[in-house]
Short mmCIF file of C-alpha atoms in Angstrom, two decimals:
data_model
loop_
_atom_site.label_atom_id
_atom_site.label_comp_id
_atom_site.label_asym_id
_atom_site.label_seq_id
_atom_site.Cartn_x
_atom_site.Cartn_y
_atom_site.Cartn_z
CA UNK P 289 -71.31 -30.25 -7.83
CA UNK P 290 -72.49 -27.10 -9.58
CA UNK P 291 -69.77 -25.50 -11.73
CA UNK P 292 -68.65 -21.97 -10.88
CA UNK P 293 -69.00 -19.77 -13.99
CA UNK P 294 -66.07 -17.75 -15.38
CA UNK P 295 -65.31 -16.08 -18.67
CA UNK P 296 -61.81 -17.57 -18.63
CA UNK P 297 -60.28 -20.45 -16.70
CA UNK P 298 -56.49 -20.63 -16.91
CA UNK P 299 -54.55 -23.75 -15.97
CA UNK P 300 -50.99 -22.91 -14.89
CA UNK P 301 -49.50 -19.77 -13.34
CA UNK P 302 -46.22 -19.55 -15.29
CA UNK P 303 -45.47 -16.71 -17.72
CA UNK P 304 -48.21 -17.73 -20.21
CA UNK P 305 -50.85 -18.38 -17.56
CA UNK P 306 -50.22 -15.21 -15.60
CA UNK P 307 -50.22 -12.90 -18.63
CA UNK P 308 -53.22 -14.58 -20.27
CA UNK P 309 -55.22 -14.22 -17.06
CA UNK P 310 -54.15 -10.61 -16.59
CA UNK P 311 -55.15 -9.60 -20.15
CA UNK P 312 -58.66 -11.01 -19.78
CA UNK P 313 -59.15 -9.55 -16.31
CA UNK P 314 -57.85 -6.15 -17.43
CA UNK P 315 -60.64 -6.08 -20.01
CA UNK P 316 -63.26 -6.81 -17.39
CA UNK P 317 -63.63 -10.56 -17.75
CA UNK P 318 -64.13 -12.82 -14.74
CA UNK P 319 -61.06 -15.07 -14.53
CA UNK P 320 -60.01 -18.08 -12.46
CA UNK P 321 -56.51 -19.52 -12.47
CA UNK P 322 -55.65 -23.05 -11.32
CA UNK P 323 -52.16 -23.83 -10.03
CA UNK P 324 -51.17 -27.26 -8.75
CA UNK P 325 -48.27 -25.98 -6.60
CA UNK P 326 -48.62 -23.91 -3.41
CA UNK P 327 -46.55 -21.08 -4.91
CA UNK P 328 -47.28 -19.10 -8.07
CA UNK P 329 -45.12 -18.35 -11.08
CA UNK P 330 -44.48 -21.82 -12.45
CA UNK P 331 -41.07 -23.25 -13.27
CA UNK P 332 -39.77 -19.85 -14.34
CA UNK P 333 -40.03 -18.58 -10.77
CA UNK P 334 -39.47 -21.77 -8.75
CA UNK P 335 -36.74 -23.79 -10.47
CA UNK P 336 -36.10 -22.45 -13.97
CA UNK P 337 -35.24 -19.11 -15.53
CA UNK P 338 -35.27 -16.75 -12.56
CA UNK P 339 -33.41 -19.04 -10.11
CA UNK P 340 -30.78 -19.81 -12.75
CA UNK P 341 -30.19 -16.11 -13.39
CA UNK P 342 -30.04 -15.46 -9.64
CA UNK P 343 -27.43 -18.21 -9.33
CA UNK P 344 -25.47 -16.64 -12.17
CA UNK P 345 -25.37 -13.17 -10.62
CA UNK P 346 -24.39 -14.55 -7.23
CA UNK P 347 -21.65 -16.69 -8.80
CA UNK P 348 -20.34 -13.60 -10.60
CA UNK P 349 -20.23 -11.63 -7.35
CA UNK P 350 -18.53 -14.46 -5.48
CA UNK P 351 -15.95 -15.08 -8.19
CA UNK P 352 -15.25 -11.35 -8.60
CA UNK P 353 -14.70 -11.03 -4.84
CA UNK P 354 -12.24 -13.91 -4.93
CA UNK P 355 -10.30 -12.37 -7.82
CA UNK P 356 -10.17 -8.98 -6.12
CA UNK P 357 -8.85 -10.40 -2.86
CA UNK P 358 -5.17 -9.53 -2.73
CA UNK P 359 -4.48 -12.68 -0.71
CA UNK P 360 -6.31 -14.85 -3.31
CA UNK P 361 -7.82 -17.06 -0.63
CA UNK P 362 -9.53 -20.25 -1.70
CA UNK P 363 -13.30 -20.03 -1.78
CA UNK P 364 -15.07 -21.61 1.18
CA UNK P 365 -17.30 -23.94 -0.81
CA UNK P 366 -19.81 -24.53 1.98
CA UNK P 367 -20.22 -20.78 2.49
CA UNK P 368 -20.57 -20.23 -1.25
CA UNK P 369 -23.31 -22.86 -1.57
CA UNK P 370 -25.17 -21.40 1.40
CA UNK P 371 -25.06 -17.98 -0.23
CA UNK P 372 -26.27 -19.43 -3.53
CA UNK P 373 -29.17 -21.16 -1.78
CA UNK P 374 -30.22 -18.08 0.16
CA UNK P 375 -30.02 -15.76 -2.85
CA UNK P 376 -32.11 -18.09 -5.01
CA UNK P 377 -34.70 -18.58 -2.29
CA UNK P 378 -35.01 -14.83 -1.74
CA UNK P 379 -35.37 -14.00 -5.43
CA UNK P 380 -37.82 -16.84 -6.09
CA UNK P 381 -39.95 -15.84 -3.12
CA UNK P 382 -40.00 -12.19 -4.17
CA UNK P 383 -40.93 -12.94 -7.78
CA UNK P 384 -43.60 -15.41 -6.68
CA UNK P 385 -45.07 -12.63 -4.58
CA UNK P 386 -44.96 -10.32 -7.61
CA UNK P 387 -47.01 -12.83 -9.63
CA UNK P 388 -49.50 -13.22 -6.76
CA UNK P 389 -49.84 -9.45 -6.41
CA UNK P 390 -50.42 -9.03 -10.14
CA UNK P 391 -53.20 -11.63 -10.16
CA UNK P 392 -54.74 -10.16 -7.03
CA UNK P 393 -54.60 -6.66 -8.49
CA UNK P 394 -56.57 -7.92 -11.48
CA UNK P 395 -59.07 -9.75 -9.21
CA UNK P 396 -58.16 -13.15 -10.65
CA UNK P 397 -59.54 -16.00 -8.51
CA UNK P 398 -56.65 -18.36 -7.72
CA UNK P 399 -57.47 -22.01 -7.02
CA UNK P 400 -54.76 -24.42 -5.91
CA UNK P 401 -54.99 -28.06 -6.95
CA UNK P 402 -54.69 -30.49 -9.83
CA UNK P 403 -56.81 -29.59 -12.87
CA UNK P 404 -58.61 -31.99 -15.20
CA UNK P 405 -60.58 -30.89 -18.26
CA UNK P 406 -64.12 -31.80 -19.17
CA UNK P 407 -65.72 -31.61 -22.61
CA UNK P 408 -68.00 -28.68 -21.85
CA UNK P 409 -65.49 -26.08 -20.68
CA UNK P 410 -65.39 -27.47 -17.16
CA UNK P 411 -62.22 -27.82 -15.14
CA UNK P 412 -62.35 -30.06 -12.08
CA UNK P 413 -59.81 -29.13 -9.42
CA UNK P 414 -58.57 -31.80 -7.02
CA UNK P 415 -56.78 -30.83 -3.83
CA UNK P 416 -55.71 -33.21 -1.05
CA UNK P 417 -57.20 -36.11 -2.99
CA UNK P 418 -60.67 -34.55 -3.16
CA UNK P 419 -62.46 -32.95 -6.14
CA UNK P 420 -63.59 -29.93 -4.23
CA UNK P 421 -64.26 -27.39 -7.01
CA UNK P 422 -65.60 -27.44 -10.55
CA UNK P 423 -65.02 -24.36 -12.69
CA UNK P 424 -66.59 -23.67 -16.05
CA UNK P 425 -65.04 -21.25 -18.50
CA UNK P 426 -66.45 -19.79 -21.68
CA UNK P 427 -62.79 -20.12 -22.66
CA UNK P 428 -60.10 -22.34 -21.10
CA UNK P 429 -56.39 -21.56 -21.50
CA UNK P 430 -53.87 -24.38 -20.97
CA UNK P 431 -50.54 -22.98 -19.83
CA UNK P 432 -49.04 -25.86 -17.86
CA UNK P 433 -45.52 -25.49 -19.20
CA UNK P 434 -42.94 -28.24 -19.34
CA UNK P 435 -40.75 -30.41 -17.14
CA UNK P 436 -37.21 -31.75 -17.52
CA UNK P 437 -36.79 -34.80 -19.72
CA UNK P 438 -35.87 -37.82 -17.58
CA UNK P 439 -34.76 -40.82 -19.71
CA UNK P 440 -35.12 -44.19 -18.01
CA UNK P 441 -31.45 -44.95 -18.73
CA UNK P 442 -30.32 -42.14 -16.39
CA UNK P 443 -30.45 -43.23 -12.71
CA UNK P 444 -31.95 -40.09 -11.21
CA UNK P 445 -31.84 -40.10 -7.42
CA UNK P 446 -32.57 -36.45 -6.59
CA UNK P 447 -29.16 -35.96 -4.99
CA UNK P 448 -26.16 -37.07 -7.05
CA UNK P 449 -27.95 -37.55 -10.39
CA UNK P 450 -30.42 -34.72 -10.92
CA UNK P 451 -32.44 -32.75 -13.44
CA UNK P 452 -32.54 -28.91 -13.73
CA UNK P 453 -35.51 -28.65 -11.36
CA UNK P 454 -33.55 -30.48 -8.67
CA UNK P 455 -30.07 -28.96 -9.10
CA UNK P 456 -31.32 -25.53 -8.08
CA UNK P 457 -31.80 -26.79 -4.51
CA UNK P 458 -28.00 -27.11 -4.10
CA UNK P 459 -28.45 -29.11 -0.92
CA UNK P 460 -24.79 -30.05 -0.37
CA UNK P 461 -21.49 -28.64 -1.66
CA UNK P 462 -19.68 -30.59 -4.36
CA UNK P 463 -16.42 -30.19 -6.22
CA UNK P 464 -17.11 -31.71 -9.64
CA UNK P 465 -20.05 -32.23 -11.99
CA UNK P 466 -20.83 -33.72 -15.38
CA UNK P 467 -23.53 -31.80 -17.25
CA UNK P 468 -25.27 -33.68 -20.05
CA UNK P 469 -26.77 -31.32 -22.62
CA UNK P 470 -25.06 -28.19 -23.92
CA UNK P 471 -28.22 -26.25 -24.69
CA UNK P 472 -29.04 -23.01 -22.93
CA UNK P 473 -29.73 -24.60 -19.52
CA UNK P 474 -26.70 -26.90 -19.51
CA UNK P 475 -24.36 -24.19 -20.77
CA UNK P 476 -25.61 -21.69 -18.21
CA UNK P 477 -25.10 -24.10 -15.32
CA UNK P 478 -21.66 -25.03 -16.65
CA UNK P 479 -20.66 -21.35 -16.57
CA UNK P 480 -22.10 -20.83 -13.10
CA UNK P 481 -20.34 -23.78 -11.52
CA UNK P 482 -17.02 -23.09 -13.23
CA UNK P 483 -17.15 -19.50 -11.93
CA UNK P 484 -17.15 -20.73 -8.32
CA UNK P 485 -14.32 -23.18 -8.82
CA UNK P 486 -16.19 -26.44 -9.47
CA UNK P 487 -14.71 -28.79 -12.05
CA UNK P 488 -17.19 -29.06 -14.92
CA UNK P 489 -17.48 -31.42 -17.87
CA UNK P 490 -20.12 -30.38 -20.41
CA UNK P 491 -21.16 -33.26 -22.68
CA UNK P 492 -23.31 -33.00 -25.78
CA UNK P 493 -24.00 -35.09 -28.87
CA UNK P 494 -23.88 -32.01 -31.12
CA UNK P 495 -20.61 -31.14 -32.86
CA UNK P 496 -20.65 -27.54 -31.60
CA UNK P 497 -21.91 -25.54 -28.67
CA UNK P 498 -25.44 -24.10 -28.89
CA UNK P 499 -26.21 -24.67 -32.60
CA UNK P 500 -28.97 -22.03 -32.36
CA UNK P 501 -26.21 -19.39 -32.32
CA UNK P 502 -24.21 -18.04 -35.25
CA UNK P 503 -21.25 -20.39 -35.81
CA UNK P 504 -18.65 -17.70 -35.10
CA UNK P 505 -20.31 -16.62 -31.86
CA UNK P 506 -20.75 -20.26 -30.84
CA UNK P 507 -17.02 -20.84 -31.31
CA UNK P 508 -16.13 -17.70 -29.36
CA UNK P 509 -18.40 -18.74 -26.49
CA UNK P 510 -16.87 -22.23 -26.48
CA UNK P 511 -13.40 -20.70 -26.23
CA UNK P 512 -14.56 -18.43 -23.40
CA UNK P 513 -16.05 -21.34 -21.49
CA UNK P 514 -12.92 -23.44 -21.92
CA UNK P 515 -10.84 -20.52 -20.63
CA UNK P 516 -13.07 -20.39 -17.53
CA UNK P 517 -12.37 -24.05 -16.81
CA UNK P 518 -15.31 -25.84 -18.49
CA UNK P 519 -14.18 -29.03 -20.23
CA UNK P 520 -16.29 -29.35 -23.38
CA UNK P 521 -16.88 -32.84 -24.71
CA UNK P 522 -18.83 -32.33 -27.94
CA UNK P 523 -19.83 -35.00 -30.45
CA UNK P 524 -20.03 -37.24 -27.40
CA UNK P 525 -22.81 -39.18 -25.69
CA UNK P 526 -23.20 -40.62 -22.19
CA UNK P 527 -23.72 -44.38 -22.49
CA UNK P 528 -23.83 -45.27 -18.80
CA UNK P 529 -23.90 -43.85 -15.28
CA UNK P 530 -23.07 -45.86 -12.17
CA UNK P 531 -22.07 -45.23 -8.59
CA UNK P 532 -18.47 -46.11 -7.81
CA UNK P 533 -17.96 -45.75 -4.05
CA UNK P 534 -18.36 -42.02 -3.26
CA UNK P 535 -18.38 -40.75 -6.86
CA UNK P 536 -20.20 -41.32 -10.13
CA UNK P 537 -18.58 -43.13 -13.04
CA UNK P 538 -19.94 -41.59 -16.22
CA UNK P 539 -19.20 -43.73 -19.27
CA UNK P 540 -18.82 -41.97 -22.61
CA UNK P 541 -19.08 -43.04 -26.21
CA UNK P 542 -15.55 -43.85 -27.32
CA UNK P 543 -14.75 -45.60 -24.06
CA UNK P 544 -13.84 -42.72 -21.77
CA UNK P 545 -15.02 -42.53 -18.16
CA UNK P 546 -15.50 -39.36 -16.12
CA UNK P 547 -15.47 -39.51 -12.33
CA UNK P 548 -17.52 -36.76 -10.69
CA UNK P 549 -19.55 -36.06 -7.57
CA UNK P 550 -22.69 -34.97 -9.42
CA UNK P 551 -24.41 -35.39 -12.78
CA UNK P 552 -26.94 -32.91 -14.15
CA UNK P 553 -29.04 -34.18 -17.05
CA UNK P 554 -30.22 -31.10 -18.97
CA UNK P 555 -30.88 -32.48 -22.45
CA UNK P 556 -34.42 -31.46 -23.18
CA UNK P 557 -37.86 -30.90 -21.72
CA UNK P 558 -41.27 -32.50 -22.19
CA UNK P 559 -44.75 -30.94 -21.91
CA UNK P 560 -46.55 -31.01 -18.55
CA UNK P 561 -49.88 -32.31 -19.80
CA UNK P 562 -50.23 -35.94 -18.71
CA UNK P 563 -52.76 -35.36 -15.92
CA UNK P 564 -55.04 -32.90 -17.74
CA UNK P 565 -57.34 -35.46 -19.35
CA UNK P 566 -56.63 -34.07 -22.80
CA UNK P 567 -57.89 -37.07 -24.76
CA UNK P 568 -61.22 -37.14 -22.96
CA UNK P 569 -61.59 -33.40 -23.52
CA UNK P 570 -60.88 -33.74 -27.24
CA UNK P 571 -57.54 -31.92 -27.17
CA UNK P 572 -55.09 -33.40 -29.68
CA UNK P 573 -51.37 -33.72 -29.01
CA UNK P 574 -48.43 -34.51 -31.29
CA UNK P 575 -46.04 -37.45 -30.96
CA UNK P 576 -43.99 -35.60 -28.35
CA UNK P 577 -47.07 -34.83 -26.25
CA UNK P 578 -47.25 -31.14 -27.17
CA UNK P 579 -50.74 -29.69 -27.50
CA UNK P 580 -51.63 -29.00 -31.15
CA UNK P 581 -52.81 -25.44 -31.84
CA UNK P 582 -53.65 -23.27 -34.85
CA UNK P 583 -52.37 -19.78 -35.66
CA UNK P 584 -54.67 -18.30 -32.99
CA UNK P 585 -53.60 -20.88 -30.34
CA UNK P 586 -56.91 -22.72 -30.48
CA UNK P 587 -56.74 -26.45 -29.79
CA UNK P 588 -58.88 -29.15 -31.41
CA UNK P 589 -61.40 -28.82 -28.57
CA UNK P 590 -64.03 -26.07 -28.63
CA UNK P 591 -63.35 -23.28 -26.11
CA UNK P 592 -59.83 -24.55 -25.27
CA UNK P 593 -56.67 -22.55 -26.02
CA UNK P 594 -53.05 -23.39 -25.24
CA UNK P 595 -49.84 -21.36 -25.04
CA UNK P 596 -46.28 -21.62 -23.79
CA UNK P 597 -44.05 -24.66 -23.42
CA UNK P 598 -47.01 -27.04 -23.46
CA UNK P 599 -47.34 -26.40 -27.22
CA UNK P 600 -43.62 -26.87 -27.90
CA UNK P 601 -40.56 -24.79 -28.89
CA UNK P 602 -39.09 -22.22 -28.63
CA UNK P 603 -39.56 -22.62 -24.87
CA UNK P 604 -38.85 -18.98 -24.03
CA UNK P 605 -40.74 -17.20 -21.25
CA UNK P 606 -40.87 -14.05 -23.37
CA UNK P 607 -42.58 -15.89 -26.23
CA UNK P 608 -44.92 -17.78 -23.91
CA UNK P 609 -46.23 -14.49 -22.51
CA UNK P 610 -46.92 -13.11 -25.97
CA UNK P 611 -48.60 -16.33 -27.15
CA UNK P 612 -51.02 -16.17 -24.22
CA UNK P 613 -51.79 -12.49 -24.82
CA UNK P 614 -52.50 -13.20 -28.50
CA UNK P 615 -54.57 -16.29 -27.70
CA UNK P 616 -56.80 -14.49 -25.20
CA UNK P 617 -57.08 -11.36 -27.36
CA UNK P 618 -58.31 -13.44 -30.30
CA UNK P 619 -60.72 -15.46 -28.18
CA UNK P 620 -62.43 -12.41 -26.71
CA UNK P 621 -61.94 -9.95 -29.55
CA UNK P 622 -59.56 -7.65 -27.64
CA UNK P 623 -57.54 -5.26 -29.83
CA UNK P 624 -54.37 -5.69 -27.73
CA UNK P 625 -52.39 -8.29 -29.70
CA UNK P 626 -53.20 -10.10 -32.93
CA UNK P 627 -49.94 -11.95 -33.53
CA UNK P 628 -46.63 -12.77 -31.87
CA UNK P 629 -43.66 -10.71 -33.03
CA UNK P 630 -41.88 -12.52 -35.87
CA UNK P 631 -38.51 -11.03 -34.84
CA UNK P 632 -37.68 -12.93 -31.66
CA UNK P 633 -34.50 -12.34 -29.64
CA UNK P 634 -32.57 -15.13 -27.95
CA UNK P 635 -30.61 -14.63 -24.73
CA UNK P 636 -28.20 -17.23 -23.36
CA UNK P 637 -27.14 -16.31 -19.83
CA UNK P 638 -23.77 -17.96 -19.83
CA UNK P 639 -20.61 -16.24 -18.64
CA UNK P 640 -20.13 -14.38 -20.97
CA UNK P 641 -23.69 -13.78 -22.19
CA UNK P 642 -24.68 -14.53 -25.76
CA UNK P 643 -27.64 -13.07 -27.62
CA UNK P 644 -29.01 -13.14 -31.13
CA UNK P 645 -31.81 -11.81 -33.29
CA UNK P 646 -32.51 -12.32 -36.97
CA UNK P 647 -30.42 -14.27 -39.46
CA UNK P 648 -27.13 -16.03 -38.85
CA UNK P 649 -24.43 -16.10 -41.50
CA UNK P 650 -25.35 -19.70 -42.23
CA UNK P 651 -28.99 -18.75 -42.80
CA UNK P 652 -27.99 -15.92 -45.14
CA UNK P 653 -25.81 -18.28 -47.17
CA UNK P 654 -28.59 -20.87 -47.35
CA UNK P 655 -31.03 -18.19 -48.53
CA UNK P 656 -28.63 -17.07 -51.23
CA UNK P 657 -28.43 -13.51 -49.87
CA UNK P 658 -25.55 -11.26 -50.87
CA UNK P 659 -24.60 -10.15 -47.38
CA UNK P 660 -21.76 -8.51 -45.51
CA UNK P 661 -20.60 -8.58 -41.88
CA UNK P 662 -19.43 -5.86 -39.51
CA UNK P 663 -17.82 -6.47 -36.13
CA UNK P 664 -16.89 -4.39 -33.10
CA UNK P 665 -14.84 -6.08 -30.38
CA UNK P 666 -15.46 -5.10 -26.78
CA UNK P 667 -11.70 -5.14 -26.25
CA UNK P 668 -11.73 -1.75 -28.01
CA UNK P 669 -14.88 -0.45 -26.32
CA UNK P 670 -14.15 2.18 -23.67
CA UNK P 671 -16.92 1.13 -21.27
CA UNK P 672 -15.93 -2.55 -21.46
CA UNK P 673 -12.26 -1.73 -20.89
CA UNK P 674 -13.06 0.54 -17.93
CA UNK P 675 -15.19 -2.23 -16.41
CA UNK P 676 -12.38 -4.74 -17.03
CA UNK P 677 -14.80 -6.90 -19.04
CA UNK P 678 -13.37 -6.65 -22.56
CA UNK P 679 -14.48 -10.05 -23.80
CA UNK P 680 -16.85 -10.35 -26.72
CA UNK P 681 -18.13 -8.82 -29.92
CA UNK P 682 -21.10 -7.17 -31.63
CA UNK P 683 -21.59 -8.75 -35.04
CA UNK P 684 -23.93 -7.28 -37.65
CA UNK P 685 -25.15 -9.13 -40.75
CA UNK P 686 -26.63 -6.94 -43.48
CA UNK P 687 -27.55 -6.79 -47.16
CA UNK P 688 -24.50 -5.63 -49.06
CA UNK P 689 -26.52 -3.70 -51.65
CA UNK P 690 -28.63 -1.48 -49.39
CA UNK P 691 -27.28 -2.03 -45.88
CA UNK P 692 -30.58 -3.45 -44.56
CA UNK P 693 -29.94 -5.19 -41.25
CA UNK P 694 -30.55 -8.95 -41.28
CA UNK P 695 -29.16 -10.18 -37.98
CA UNK P 696 -27.28 -9.19 -34.83
CA UNK P 697 -25.17 -11.52 -32.73
CA UNK P 698 -23.52 -10.45 -29.49
CA UNK P 699 -21.16 -12.08 -27.03
CA UNK P 700 -20.26 -10.22 -23.85
CA UNK P 701 -21.58 -8.53 -20.75
CA UNK P 702 -25.25 -7.45 -21.04
CA UNK P 703 -25.62 -9.09 -24.47
CA UNK P 704 -29.25 -9.98 -23.73
CA UNK P 705 -29.96 -6.29 -23.07
CA UNK P 706 -27.95 -4.92 -25.99
CA UNK P 707 -29.65 -7.18 -28.53
CA UNK P 708 -32.90 -5.22 -28.35
CA UNK P 709 -31.48 -2.25 -30.26
CA UNK P 710 -30.73 -4.54 -33.19
CA UNK P 711 -34.15 -6.17 -32.83
CA UNK P 712 -35.87 -2.78 -33.11
CA UNK P 713 -33.99 -1.86 -36.28
CA UNK P 714 -34.69 -5.23 -37.92
CA UNK P 715 -38.39 -5.01 -37.02
CA UNK P 716 -38.91 -1.82 -39.01
CA UNK P 717 -36.63 -2.81 -41.88
CA UNK P 718 -33.84 -0.38 -41.03
CA UNK P 719 -30.23 -0.49 -42.14
CA UNK P 720 -26.85 -0.22 -40.45
CA UNK P 721 -26.75 3.46 -41.41
CA UNK P 722 -29.08 4.00 -38.42
CA UNK P 723 -26.21 3.10 -36.11
CA UNK P 724 -23.88 5.44 -37.98
CA UNK P 725 -26.35 8.32 -37.76
CA UNK P 726 -27.36 7.74 -34.12
CA UNK P 727 -25.51 9.56 -31.34
CA UNK P 728 -24.79 7.16 -28.47
CA UNK P 729 -23.77 8.04 -24.94
CA UNK P 730 -20.02 7.65 -24.40
CA UNK P 731 -18.76 5.52 -22.81
CA UNK P 732 -21.36 2.78 -23.33
CA UNK P 733 -21.32 -0.74 -24.66
CA UNK P 734 -24.12 0.25 -27.01
CA UNK P 735 -21.81 2.43 -29.10
CA UNK P 736 -20.22 -0.82 -30.28
CA UNK P 737 -23.12 -0.92 -32.76
CA UNK P 738 -21.74 2.23 -34.43
CA UNK P 739 -18.25 0.78 -34.84
CA UNK P 740 -19.60 -2.55 -36.06
CA UNK P 741 -21.53 -0.59 -38.70
CA UNK P 742 -18.40 1.35 -39.70
CA UNK P 743 -16.51 -1.93 -39.99
CA UNK P 744 -19.24 -3.44 -42.14
CA UNK P 745 -19.40 -0.44 -44.48
CA UNK P 746 -15.62 -0.47 -44.86
CA UNK P 747 -15.65 -4.16 -45.71
CA UNK P 748 -18.49 -3.71 -48.21
CA UNK P 749 -16.67 -0.84 -49.93
CA UNK P 750 -13.41 -2.80 -50.06
CA UNK P 751 -15.13 -5.84 -51.52
CA UNK P 752 -16.87 -3.71 -54.14
CA UNK P 753 -13.57 -2.13 -55.15
CA UNK P 754 -11.16 -5.04 -54.91
CA UNK P 755 -13.19 -8.27 -54.55
CA UNK P 756 -13.22 -10.90 -51.81
CA UNK P 757 -9.43 -10.96 -51.35
CA UNK P 758 -9.48 -7.43 -49.96
CA UNK P 759 -11.43 -8.36 -46.85
CA UNK P 760 -10.12 -11.82 -46.07
#
């Protein structure tokens, strides 16, 4: 079968694949994209980031409606689950269409089927058990993403014991769930289910919630989740799962047993690369199966690039997109992007949201930096009070000597949006005086930056005048 020639062949239509394809096509290159599923957008659109956020917003609306009801009627769980299902399906379908329209607008040739690499830039696509197309790219971009980790010790059945790709289906209502893994995915689902009245146990081997966050913000989020009804079992492992009549018996280290209707295992992901024929194509992987790349996202095989979850952490859609843009720009000599931003924001879409950029207090201490902290609590923020959402804080970490901003950590409504102001200041080496000098709309949550800066300056002045005891 004669190969069809392309400048770029992309494998995978998730965030990395879509953006890599679009960059090359925008610059006039002929591009083909291979996707094994019937729909486009990858896990982010079908079962991951976007569906989870859609679930979160729907859960917030449902729970807010219940609280506002003067009669305080009990939620109809079947109706709630039907609404969750329909909202997720609608959003996923819409965003899948958006990806398809973007690729079509850029004249990207989309081929559905299972891809396997050759050594000469060829990609054989198998659909319905037949190898019906062979593509050849001057450059090949692997962007196949990742899949949920499924340890053999966990008895997955696709209904009562599920992974994050399966839980989003929400096929039947349930009243209780054990979630294993208190990372971003597990914590987000714990918040969502607690918001609609489901009993939730969140189990993790780590001693604190979301270690990626600043310790103070992590503790505040843990307190918020406990207040919402989530039962946190940290420093704990699941040692066994068995069916006991109509419920699951989840055995814990230390001898405890939880009885719940569902178990969600959300403790990690692994690269989706097993069927690509990487070894035969000369593409090296590490011990975890992640594709090995250099600073320009080139693999060990000539012509082959890789970006996104398939190359490992941080596993963020935002970063995956930028990696693909950089990879393709380097490969073809485009001036668009030469490196991925070193100042990367994190957004955790729990209830309440958490977000971070730059250094934590722990990192500043480890680096031996003489730093100070400023805080502004949303309980004193006019917009938050008006909206009856006063929970949370804006926390600034900065150099004590010159005020240069080192890190921003936020807990509260719209934290993942608010974090970008701090990110912009850190990127250009600015200080907290920028927040003091800037005029913010009032009332807004953003003006909390100004009051956090005032607090930090006051603390720094007090420490300079009176020592540590003055600000304890």
